[in-house]
Short mmCIF file of N, CA and C in Angstrom, two decimals:
data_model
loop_
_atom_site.label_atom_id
_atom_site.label_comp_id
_atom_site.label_asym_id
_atom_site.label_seq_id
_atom_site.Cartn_x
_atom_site.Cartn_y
_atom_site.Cartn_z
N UNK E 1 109.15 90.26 134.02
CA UNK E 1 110.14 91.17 133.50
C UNK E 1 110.95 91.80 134.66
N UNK E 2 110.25 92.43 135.66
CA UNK E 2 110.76 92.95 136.74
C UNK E 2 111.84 91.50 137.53
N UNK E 3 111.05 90.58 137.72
CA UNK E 3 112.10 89.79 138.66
C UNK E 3 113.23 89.35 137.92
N UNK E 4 112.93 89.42 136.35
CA UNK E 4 113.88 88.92 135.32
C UNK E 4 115.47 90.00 135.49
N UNK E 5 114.79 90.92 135.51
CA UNK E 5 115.92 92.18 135.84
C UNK E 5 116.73 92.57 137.06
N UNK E 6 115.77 92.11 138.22
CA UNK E 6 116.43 91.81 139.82
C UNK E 6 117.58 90.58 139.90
N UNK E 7 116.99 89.00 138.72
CA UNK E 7 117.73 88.58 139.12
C UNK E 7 119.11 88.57 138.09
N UNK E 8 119.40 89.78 137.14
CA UNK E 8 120.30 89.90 136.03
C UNK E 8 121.10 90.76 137.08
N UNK E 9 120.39 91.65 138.09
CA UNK E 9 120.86 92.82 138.30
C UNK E 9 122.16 91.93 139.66
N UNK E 10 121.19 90.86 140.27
CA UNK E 10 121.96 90.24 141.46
C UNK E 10 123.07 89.36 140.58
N UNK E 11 123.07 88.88 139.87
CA UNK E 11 123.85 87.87 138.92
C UNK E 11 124.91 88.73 138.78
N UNK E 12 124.83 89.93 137.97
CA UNK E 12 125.84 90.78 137.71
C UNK E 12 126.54 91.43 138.93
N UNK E 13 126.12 91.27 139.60
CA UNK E 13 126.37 91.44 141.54
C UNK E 13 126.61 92.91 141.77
N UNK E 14 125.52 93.41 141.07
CA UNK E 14 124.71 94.98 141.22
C UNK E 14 124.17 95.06 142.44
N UNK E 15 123.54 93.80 143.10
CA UNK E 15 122.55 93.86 144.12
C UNK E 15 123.39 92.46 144.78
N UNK E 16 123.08 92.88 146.45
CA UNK E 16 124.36 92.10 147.37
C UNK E 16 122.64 90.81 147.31
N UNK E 17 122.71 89.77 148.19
CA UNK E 17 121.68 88.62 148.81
C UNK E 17 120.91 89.68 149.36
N UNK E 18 120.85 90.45 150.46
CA UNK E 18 119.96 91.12 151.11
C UNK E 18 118.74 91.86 150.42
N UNK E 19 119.80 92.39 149.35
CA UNK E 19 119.22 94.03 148.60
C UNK E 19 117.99 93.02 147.88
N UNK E 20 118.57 92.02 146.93
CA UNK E 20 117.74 91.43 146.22
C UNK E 20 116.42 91.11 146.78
N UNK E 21 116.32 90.18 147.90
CA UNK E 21 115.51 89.68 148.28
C UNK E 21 114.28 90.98 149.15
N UNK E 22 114.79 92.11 148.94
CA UNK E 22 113.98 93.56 149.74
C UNK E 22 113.32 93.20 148.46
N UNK E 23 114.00 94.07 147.24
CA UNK E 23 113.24 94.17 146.14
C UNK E 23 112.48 93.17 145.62
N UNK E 24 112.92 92.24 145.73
CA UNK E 24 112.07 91.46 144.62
C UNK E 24 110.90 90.84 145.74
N UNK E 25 110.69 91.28 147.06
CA UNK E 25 109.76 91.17 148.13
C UNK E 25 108.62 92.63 147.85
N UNK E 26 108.91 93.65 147.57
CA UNK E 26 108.68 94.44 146.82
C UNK E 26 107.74 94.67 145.59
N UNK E 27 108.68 94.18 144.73
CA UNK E 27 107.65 93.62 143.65
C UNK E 27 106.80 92.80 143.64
N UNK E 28 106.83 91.75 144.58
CA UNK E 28 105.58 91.36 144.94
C UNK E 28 104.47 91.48 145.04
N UNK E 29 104.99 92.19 145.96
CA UNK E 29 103.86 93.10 146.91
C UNK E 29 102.57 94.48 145.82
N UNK E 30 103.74 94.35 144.75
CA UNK E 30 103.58 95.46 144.01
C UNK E 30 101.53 95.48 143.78
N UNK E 31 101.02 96.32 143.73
CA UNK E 31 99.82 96.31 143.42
C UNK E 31 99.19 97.07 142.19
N UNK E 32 100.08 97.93 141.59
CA UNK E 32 100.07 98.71 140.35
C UNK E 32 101.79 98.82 139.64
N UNK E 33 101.65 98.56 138.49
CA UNK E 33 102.42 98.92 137.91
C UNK E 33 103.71 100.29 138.39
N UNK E 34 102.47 101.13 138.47
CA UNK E 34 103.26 102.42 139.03
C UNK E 34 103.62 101.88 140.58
N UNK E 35 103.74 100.59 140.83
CA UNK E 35 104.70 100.80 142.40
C UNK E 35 106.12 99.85 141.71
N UNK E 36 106.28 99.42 140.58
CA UNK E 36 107.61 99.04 140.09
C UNK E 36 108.68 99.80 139.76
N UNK E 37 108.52 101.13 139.26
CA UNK E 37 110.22 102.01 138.90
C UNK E 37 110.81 102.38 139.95
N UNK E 38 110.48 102.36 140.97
CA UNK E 38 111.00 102.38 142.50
C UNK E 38 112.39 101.36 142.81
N UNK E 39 111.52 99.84 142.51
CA UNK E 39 111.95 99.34 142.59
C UNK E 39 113.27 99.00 141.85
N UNK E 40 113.16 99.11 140.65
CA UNK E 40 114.00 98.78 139.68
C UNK E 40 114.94 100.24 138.48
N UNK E 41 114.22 101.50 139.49
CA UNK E 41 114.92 102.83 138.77
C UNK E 41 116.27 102.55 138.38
N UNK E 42 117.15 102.40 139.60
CA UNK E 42 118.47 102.46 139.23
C UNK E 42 119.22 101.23 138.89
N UNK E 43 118.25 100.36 138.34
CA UNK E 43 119.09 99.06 137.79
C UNK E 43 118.93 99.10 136.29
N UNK E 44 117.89 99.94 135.87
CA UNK E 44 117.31 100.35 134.01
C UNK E 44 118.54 101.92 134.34
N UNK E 45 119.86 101.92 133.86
CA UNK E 45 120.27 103.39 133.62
C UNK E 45 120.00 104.23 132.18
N UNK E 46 119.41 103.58 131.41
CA UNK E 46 118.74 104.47 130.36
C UNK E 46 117.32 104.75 130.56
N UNK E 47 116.51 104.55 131.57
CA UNK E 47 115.22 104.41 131.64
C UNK E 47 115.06 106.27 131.55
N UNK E 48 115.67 106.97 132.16
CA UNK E 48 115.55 108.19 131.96
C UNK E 48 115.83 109.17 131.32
N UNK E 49 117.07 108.37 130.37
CA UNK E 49 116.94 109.02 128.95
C UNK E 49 116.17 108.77 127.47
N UNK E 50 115.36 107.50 128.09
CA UNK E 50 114.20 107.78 127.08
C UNK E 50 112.89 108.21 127.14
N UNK E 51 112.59 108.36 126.14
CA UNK E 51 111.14 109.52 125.50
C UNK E 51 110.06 108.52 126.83
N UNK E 52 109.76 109.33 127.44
CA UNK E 52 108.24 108.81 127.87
C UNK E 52 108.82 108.85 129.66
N UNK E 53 109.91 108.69 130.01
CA UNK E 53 110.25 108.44 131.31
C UNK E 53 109.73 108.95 132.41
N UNK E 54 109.17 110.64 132.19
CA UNK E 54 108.57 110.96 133.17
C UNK E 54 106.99 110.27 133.56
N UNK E 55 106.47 109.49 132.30
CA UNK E 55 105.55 108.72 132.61
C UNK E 55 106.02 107.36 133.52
N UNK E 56 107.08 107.18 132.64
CA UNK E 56 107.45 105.70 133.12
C UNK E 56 108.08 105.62 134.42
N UNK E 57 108.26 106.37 135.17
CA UNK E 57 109.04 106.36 136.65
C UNK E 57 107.28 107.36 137.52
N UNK E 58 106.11 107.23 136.89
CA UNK E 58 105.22 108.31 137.43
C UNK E 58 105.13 106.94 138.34
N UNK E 59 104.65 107.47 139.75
CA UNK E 59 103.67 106.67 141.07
C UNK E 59 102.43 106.97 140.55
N UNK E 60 101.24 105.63 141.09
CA UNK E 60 99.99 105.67 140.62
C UNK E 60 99.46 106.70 141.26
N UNK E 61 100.00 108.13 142.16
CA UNK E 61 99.24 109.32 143.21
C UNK E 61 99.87 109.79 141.57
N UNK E 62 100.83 110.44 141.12
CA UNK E 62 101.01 111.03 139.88
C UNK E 62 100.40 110.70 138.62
N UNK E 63 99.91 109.64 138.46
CA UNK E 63 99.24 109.16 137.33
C UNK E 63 97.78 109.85 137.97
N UNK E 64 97.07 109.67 138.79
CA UNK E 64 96.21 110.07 139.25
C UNK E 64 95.93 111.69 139.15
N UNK E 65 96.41 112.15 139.87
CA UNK E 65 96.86 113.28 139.80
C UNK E 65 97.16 113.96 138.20
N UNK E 66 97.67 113.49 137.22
CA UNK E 66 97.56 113.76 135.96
C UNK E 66 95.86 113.47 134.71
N UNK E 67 95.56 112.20 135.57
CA UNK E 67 94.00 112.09 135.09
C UNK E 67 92.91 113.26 135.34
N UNK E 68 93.64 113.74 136.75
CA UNK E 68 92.36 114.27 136.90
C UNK E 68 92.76 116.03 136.38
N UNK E 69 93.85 116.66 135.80
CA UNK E 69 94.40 117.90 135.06
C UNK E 69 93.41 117.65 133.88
N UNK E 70 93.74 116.18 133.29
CA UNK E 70 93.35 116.11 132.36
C UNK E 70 91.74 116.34 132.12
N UNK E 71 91.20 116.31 133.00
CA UNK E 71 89.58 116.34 133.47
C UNK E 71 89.27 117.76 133.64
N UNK E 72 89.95 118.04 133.85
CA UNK E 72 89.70 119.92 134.90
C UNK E 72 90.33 120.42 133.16
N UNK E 73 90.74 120.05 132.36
CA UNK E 73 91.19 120.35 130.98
C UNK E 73 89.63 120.61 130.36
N UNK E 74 89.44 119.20 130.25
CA UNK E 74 88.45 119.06 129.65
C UNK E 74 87.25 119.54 129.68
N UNK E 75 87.05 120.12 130.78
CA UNK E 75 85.78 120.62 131.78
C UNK E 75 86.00 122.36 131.32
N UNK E 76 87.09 122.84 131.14
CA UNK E 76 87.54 124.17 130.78
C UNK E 76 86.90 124.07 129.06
N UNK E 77 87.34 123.37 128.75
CA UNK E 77 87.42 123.28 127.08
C UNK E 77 85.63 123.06 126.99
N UNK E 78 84.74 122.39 127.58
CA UNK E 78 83.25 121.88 127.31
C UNK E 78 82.78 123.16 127.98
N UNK E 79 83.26 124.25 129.07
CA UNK E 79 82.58 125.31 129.38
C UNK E 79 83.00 126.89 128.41
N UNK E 80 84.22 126.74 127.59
CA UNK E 80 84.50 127.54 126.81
C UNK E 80 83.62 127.32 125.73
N UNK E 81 83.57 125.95 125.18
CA UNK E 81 82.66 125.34 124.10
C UNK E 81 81.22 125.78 124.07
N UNK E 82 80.68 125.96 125.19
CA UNK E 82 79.59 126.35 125.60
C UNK E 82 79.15 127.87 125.58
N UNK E 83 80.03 128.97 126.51
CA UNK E 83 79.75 130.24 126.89
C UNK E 83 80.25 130.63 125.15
N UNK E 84 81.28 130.23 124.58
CA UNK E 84 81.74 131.61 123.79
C UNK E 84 80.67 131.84 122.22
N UNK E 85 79.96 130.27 121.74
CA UNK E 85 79.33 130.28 121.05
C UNK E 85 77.68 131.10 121.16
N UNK E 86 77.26 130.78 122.35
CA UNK E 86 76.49 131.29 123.25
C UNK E 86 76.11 132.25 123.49
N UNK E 87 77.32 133.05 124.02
CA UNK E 87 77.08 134.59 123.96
C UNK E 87 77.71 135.70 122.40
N UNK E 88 78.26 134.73 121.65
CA UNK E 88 77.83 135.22 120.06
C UNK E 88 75.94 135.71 119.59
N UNK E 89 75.36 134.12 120.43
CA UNK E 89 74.52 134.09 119.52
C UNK E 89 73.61 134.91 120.44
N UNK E 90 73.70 135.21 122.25
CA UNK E 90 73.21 136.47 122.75
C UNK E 90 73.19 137.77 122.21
N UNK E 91 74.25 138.10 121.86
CA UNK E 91 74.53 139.26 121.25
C UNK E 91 74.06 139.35 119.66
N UNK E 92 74.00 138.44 119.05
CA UNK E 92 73.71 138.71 118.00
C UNK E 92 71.69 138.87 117.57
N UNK E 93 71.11 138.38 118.76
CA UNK E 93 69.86 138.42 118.91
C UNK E 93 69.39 139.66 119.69
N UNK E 94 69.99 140.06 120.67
CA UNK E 94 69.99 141.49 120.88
C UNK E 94 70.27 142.68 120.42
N UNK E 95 71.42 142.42 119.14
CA UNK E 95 71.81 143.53 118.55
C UNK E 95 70.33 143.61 117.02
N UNK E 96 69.52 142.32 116.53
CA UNK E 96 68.71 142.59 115.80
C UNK E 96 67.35 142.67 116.80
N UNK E 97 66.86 142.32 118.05
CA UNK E 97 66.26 142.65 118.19
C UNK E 97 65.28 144.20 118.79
N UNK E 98 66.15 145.01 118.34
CA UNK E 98 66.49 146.38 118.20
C UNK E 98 65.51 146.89 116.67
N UNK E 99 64.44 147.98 117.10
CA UNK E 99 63.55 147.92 116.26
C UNK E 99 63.00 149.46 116.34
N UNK E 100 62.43 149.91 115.42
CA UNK E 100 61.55 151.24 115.71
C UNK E 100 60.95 151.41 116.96
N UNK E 101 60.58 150.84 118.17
CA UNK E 101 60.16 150.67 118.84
C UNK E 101 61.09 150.86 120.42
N UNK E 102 62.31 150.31 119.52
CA UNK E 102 63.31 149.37 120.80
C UNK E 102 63.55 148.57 120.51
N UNK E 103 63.66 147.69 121.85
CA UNK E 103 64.00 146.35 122.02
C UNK E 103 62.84 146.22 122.28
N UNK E 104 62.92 144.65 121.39
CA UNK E 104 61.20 143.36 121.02
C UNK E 104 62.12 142.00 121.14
N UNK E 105 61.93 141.72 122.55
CA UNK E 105 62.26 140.90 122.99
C UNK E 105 61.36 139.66 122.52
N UNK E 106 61.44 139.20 121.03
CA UNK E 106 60.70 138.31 120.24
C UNK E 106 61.29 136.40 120.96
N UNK E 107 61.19 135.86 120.03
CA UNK E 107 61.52 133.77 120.39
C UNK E 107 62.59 134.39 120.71
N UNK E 108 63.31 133.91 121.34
CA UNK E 108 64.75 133.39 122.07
C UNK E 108 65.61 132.33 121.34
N UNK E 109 65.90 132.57 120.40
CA UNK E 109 66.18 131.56 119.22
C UNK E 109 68.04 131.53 119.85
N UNK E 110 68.46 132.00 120.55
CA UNK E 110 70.06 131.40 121.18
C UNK E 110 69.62 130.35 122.37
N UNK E 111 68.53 130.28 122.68
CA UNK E 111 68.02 129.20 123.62
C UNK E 111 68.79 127.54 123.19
N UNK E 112 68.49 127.23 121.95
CA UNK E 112 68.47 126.42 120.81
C UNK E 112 70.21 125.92 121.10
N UNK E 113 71.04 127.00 120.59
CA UNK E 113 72.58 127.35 120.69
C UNK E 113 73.21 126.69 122.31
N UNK E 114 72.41 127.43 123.17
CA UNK E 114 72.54 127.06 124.82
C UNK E 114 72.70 125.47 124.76
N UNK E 115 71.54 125.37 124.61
CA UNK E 115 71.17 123.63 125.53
C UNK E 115 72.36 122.95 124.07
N UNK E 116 72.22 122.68 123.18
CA UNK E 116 73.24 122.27 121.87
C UNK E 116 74.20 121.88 122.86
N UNK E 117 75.02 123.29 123.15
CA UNK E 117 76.64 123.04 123.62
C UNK E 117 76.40 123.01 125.04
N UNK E 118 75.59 123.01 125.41
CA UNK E 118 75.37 122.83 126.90
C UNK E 118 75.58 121.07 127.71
N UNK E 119 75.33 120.70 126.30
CA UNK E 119 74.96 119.29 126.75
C UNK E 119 76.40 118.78 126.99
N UNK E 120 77.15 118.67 126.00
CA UNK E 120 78.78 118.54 126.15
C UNK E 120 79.18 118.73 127.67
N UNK E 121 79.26 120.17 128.08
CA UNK E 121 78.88 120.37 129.79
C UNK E 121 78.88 119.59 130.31
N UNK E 122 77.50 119.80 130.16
CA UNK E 122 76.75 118.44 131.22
C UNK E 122 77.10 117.22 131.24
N UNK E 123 77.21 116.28 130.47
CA UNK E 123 78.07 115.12 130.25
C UNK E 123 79.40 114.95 130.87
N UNK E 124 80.70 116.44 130.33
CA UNK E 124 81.64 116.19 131.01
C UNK E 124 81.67 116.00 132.75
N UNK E 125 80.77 116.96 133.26
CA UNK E 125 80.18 117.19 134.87
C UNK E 125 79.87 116.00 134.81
N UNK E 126 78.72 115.24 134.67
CA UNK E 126 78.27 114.55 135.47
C UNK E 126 79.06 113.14 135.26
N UNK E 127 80.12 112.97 134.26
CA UNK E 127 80.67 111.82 133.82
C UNK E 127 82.05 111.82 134.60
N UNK E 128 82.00 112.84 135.54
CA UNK E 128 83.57 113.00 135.97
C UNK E 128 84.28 111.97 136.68
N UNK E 129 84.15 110.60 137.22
CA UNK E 129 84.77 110.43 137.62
C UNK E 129 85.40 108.82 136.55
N UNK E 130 83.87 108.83 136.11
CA UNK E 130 84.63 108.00 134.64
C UNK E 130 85.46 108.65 133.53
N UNK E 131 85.84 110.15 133.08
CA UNK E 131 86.42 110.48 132.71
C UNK E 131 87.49 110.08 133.46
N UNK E 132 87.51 110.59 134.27
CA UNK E 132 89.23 110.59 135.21
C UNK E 132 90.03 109.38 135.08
N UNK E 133 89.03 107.86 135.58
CA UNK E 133 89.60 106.58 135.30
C UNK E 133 89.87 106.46 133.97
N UNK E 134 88.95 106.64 132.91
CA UNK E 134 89.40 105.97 131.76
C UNK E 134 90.84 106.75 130.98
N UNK E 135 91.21 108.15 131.61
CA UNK E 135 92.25 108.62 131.56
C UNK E 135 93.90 107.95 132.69
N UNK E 136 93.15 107.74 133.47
CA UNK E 136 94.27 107.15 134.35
C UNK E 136 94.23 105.85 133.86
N UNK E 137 93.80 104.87 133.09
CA UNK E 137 93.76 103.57 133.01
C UNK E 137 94.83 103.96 131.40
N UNK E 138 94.60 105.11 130.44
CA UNK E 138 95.08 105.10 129.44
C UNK E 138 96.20 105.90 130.19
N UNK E 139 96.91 106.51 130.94
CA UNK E 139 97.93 107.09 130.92
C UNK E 139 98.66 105.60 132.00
N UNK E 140 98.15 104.64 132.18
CA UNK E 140 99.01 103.25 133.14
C UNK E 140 99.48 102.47 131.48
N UNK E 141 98.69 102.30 130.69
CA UNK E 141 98.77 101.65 129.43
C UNK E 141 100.44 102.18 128.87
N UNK E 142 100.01 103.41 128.63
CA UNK E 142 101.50 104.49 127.97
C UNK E 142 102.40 104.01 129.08
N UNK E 143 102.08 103.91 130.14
CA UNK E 143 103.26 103.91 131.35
C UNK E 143 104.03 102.57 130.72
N UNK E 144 103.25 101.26 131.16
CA UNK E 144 103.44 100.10 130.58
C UNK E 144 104.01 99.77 129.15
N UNK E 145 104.15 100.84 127.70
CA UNK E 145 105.16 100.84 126.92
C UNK E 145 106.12 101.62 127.25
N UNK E 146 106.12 102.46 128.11
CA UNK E 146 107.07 103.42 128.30
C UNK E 146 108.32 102.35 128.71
N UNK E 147 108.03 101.44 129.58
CA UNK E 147 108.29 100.69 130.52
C UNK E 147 109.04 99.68 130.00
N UNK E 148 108.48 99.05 128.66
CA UNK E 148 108.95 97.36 127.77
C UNK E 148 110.49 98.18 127.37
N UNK E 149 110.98 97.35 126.96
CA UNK E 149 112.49 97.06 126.96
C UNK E 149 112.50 97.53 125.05
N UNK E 150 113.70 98.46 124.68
CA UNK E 150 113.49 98.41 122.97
C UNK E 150 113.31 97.45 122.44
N UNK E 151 114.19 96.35 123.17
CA UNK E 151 113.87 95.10 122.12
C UNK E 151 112.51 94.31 122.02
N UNK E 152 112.17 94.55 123.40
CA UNK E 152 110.62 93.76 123.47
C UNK E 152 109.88 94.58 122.41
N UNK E 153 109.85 95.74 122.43
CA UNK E 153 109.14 96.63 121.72
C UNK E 153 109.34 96.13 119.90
N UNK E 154 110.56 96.14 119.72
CA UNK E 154 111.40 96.07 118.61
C UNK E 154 110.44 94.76 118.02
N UNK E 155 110.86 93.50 119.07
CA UNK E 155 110.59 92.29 119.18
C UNK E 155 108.45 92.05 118.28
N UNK E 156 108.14 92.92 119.70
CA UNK E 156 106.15 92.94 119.19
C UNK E 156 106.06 93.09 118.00
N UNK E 157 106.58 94.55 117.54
CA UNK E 157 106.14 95.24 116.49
C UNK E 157 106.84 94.34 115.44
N UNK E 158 108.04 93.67 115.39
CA UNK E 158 108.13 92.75 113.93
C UNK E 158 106.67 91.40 114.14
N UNK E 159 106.16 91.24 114.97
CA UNK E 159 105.62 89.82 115.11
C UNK E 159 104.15 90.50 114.03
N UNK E 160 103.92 91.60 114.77
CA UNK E 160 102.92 92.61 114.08
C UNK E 160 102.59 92.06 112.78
N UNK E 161 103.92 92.71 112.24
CA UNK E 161 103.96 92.92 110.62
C UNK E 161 103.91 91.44 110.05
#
């Protein structure tokens, strides 16, 4: 697709003999997806007025870099998941274990509550760096439709149906 477009772009004599042969030396070379909109940004001039572009022009350090927000997201969300249910059920065992006596520090029945949502936690922690990839492998995927041409797109989705 890419060299298909270098050599539409040189044909249309967008790109002199020299320019071409940088780029499409370039794409070669390419080793991720995210090292192609570089190459070919300013020969797609709608690439940036469509929906998805800031994916589709991302470098694989920005895709990266977005996997791992998405991780430090997630890691927020499994430790909120954890503390706020948690210390409901602290408080709610301290406020009955309050007695003629005092406090009767009886079973520990939010123990139960803890480890439950705790585990989520733990999983996200210790799974972190396969989280991160399987997010950066799904945000290269989106890149890669961001990327197909309407018609290719147009093109799949009738073969689909």
């Amino acid at each position: 697709m890419v060299s298909q477009l270098l050599a539409d772009a040189y044909a249309d004599g967008r790109l002199d003999r020299e320019e071409y042969d940088e780029r499409a030396d370039a794409a070669s070379r390419a080793k991720t997806l995210g090292d192609l909109p570089p190459v070919v940004a300013d020969l797609v001039p709608d690439l940036a007025d469509r929906p998805g572009s800031e994916l589709a022009l991302a470098t694989p350090d920005e895709l990266r870099t977005r996997a791992v927000e998405e991780y430090h997201r997630s890691r927020r969300n499994a430790l909120s998941g954890m503390l706020v249910p948690s210390l409901i059920c602290v408080v709610i065992w301290v406020l009955t274990g309050f007695g003629g006596k005092g406090f009767d520090p009886s079973f520990f029945w939010p123990g139960f509550v803890i480890l439950g949502t705790g585990v989520n936690l733990l999983r996200t922690v210790v799974n972190k760096q396969n989280m991160i990839e399987d997010e950066r492998r799904k945000l290269e995927k989106k890149q890669r439709k961001a990327l197909e041409s309407p018609e290719a797109s147009k093109a799949g989705s009738d073969q689909d149906s």
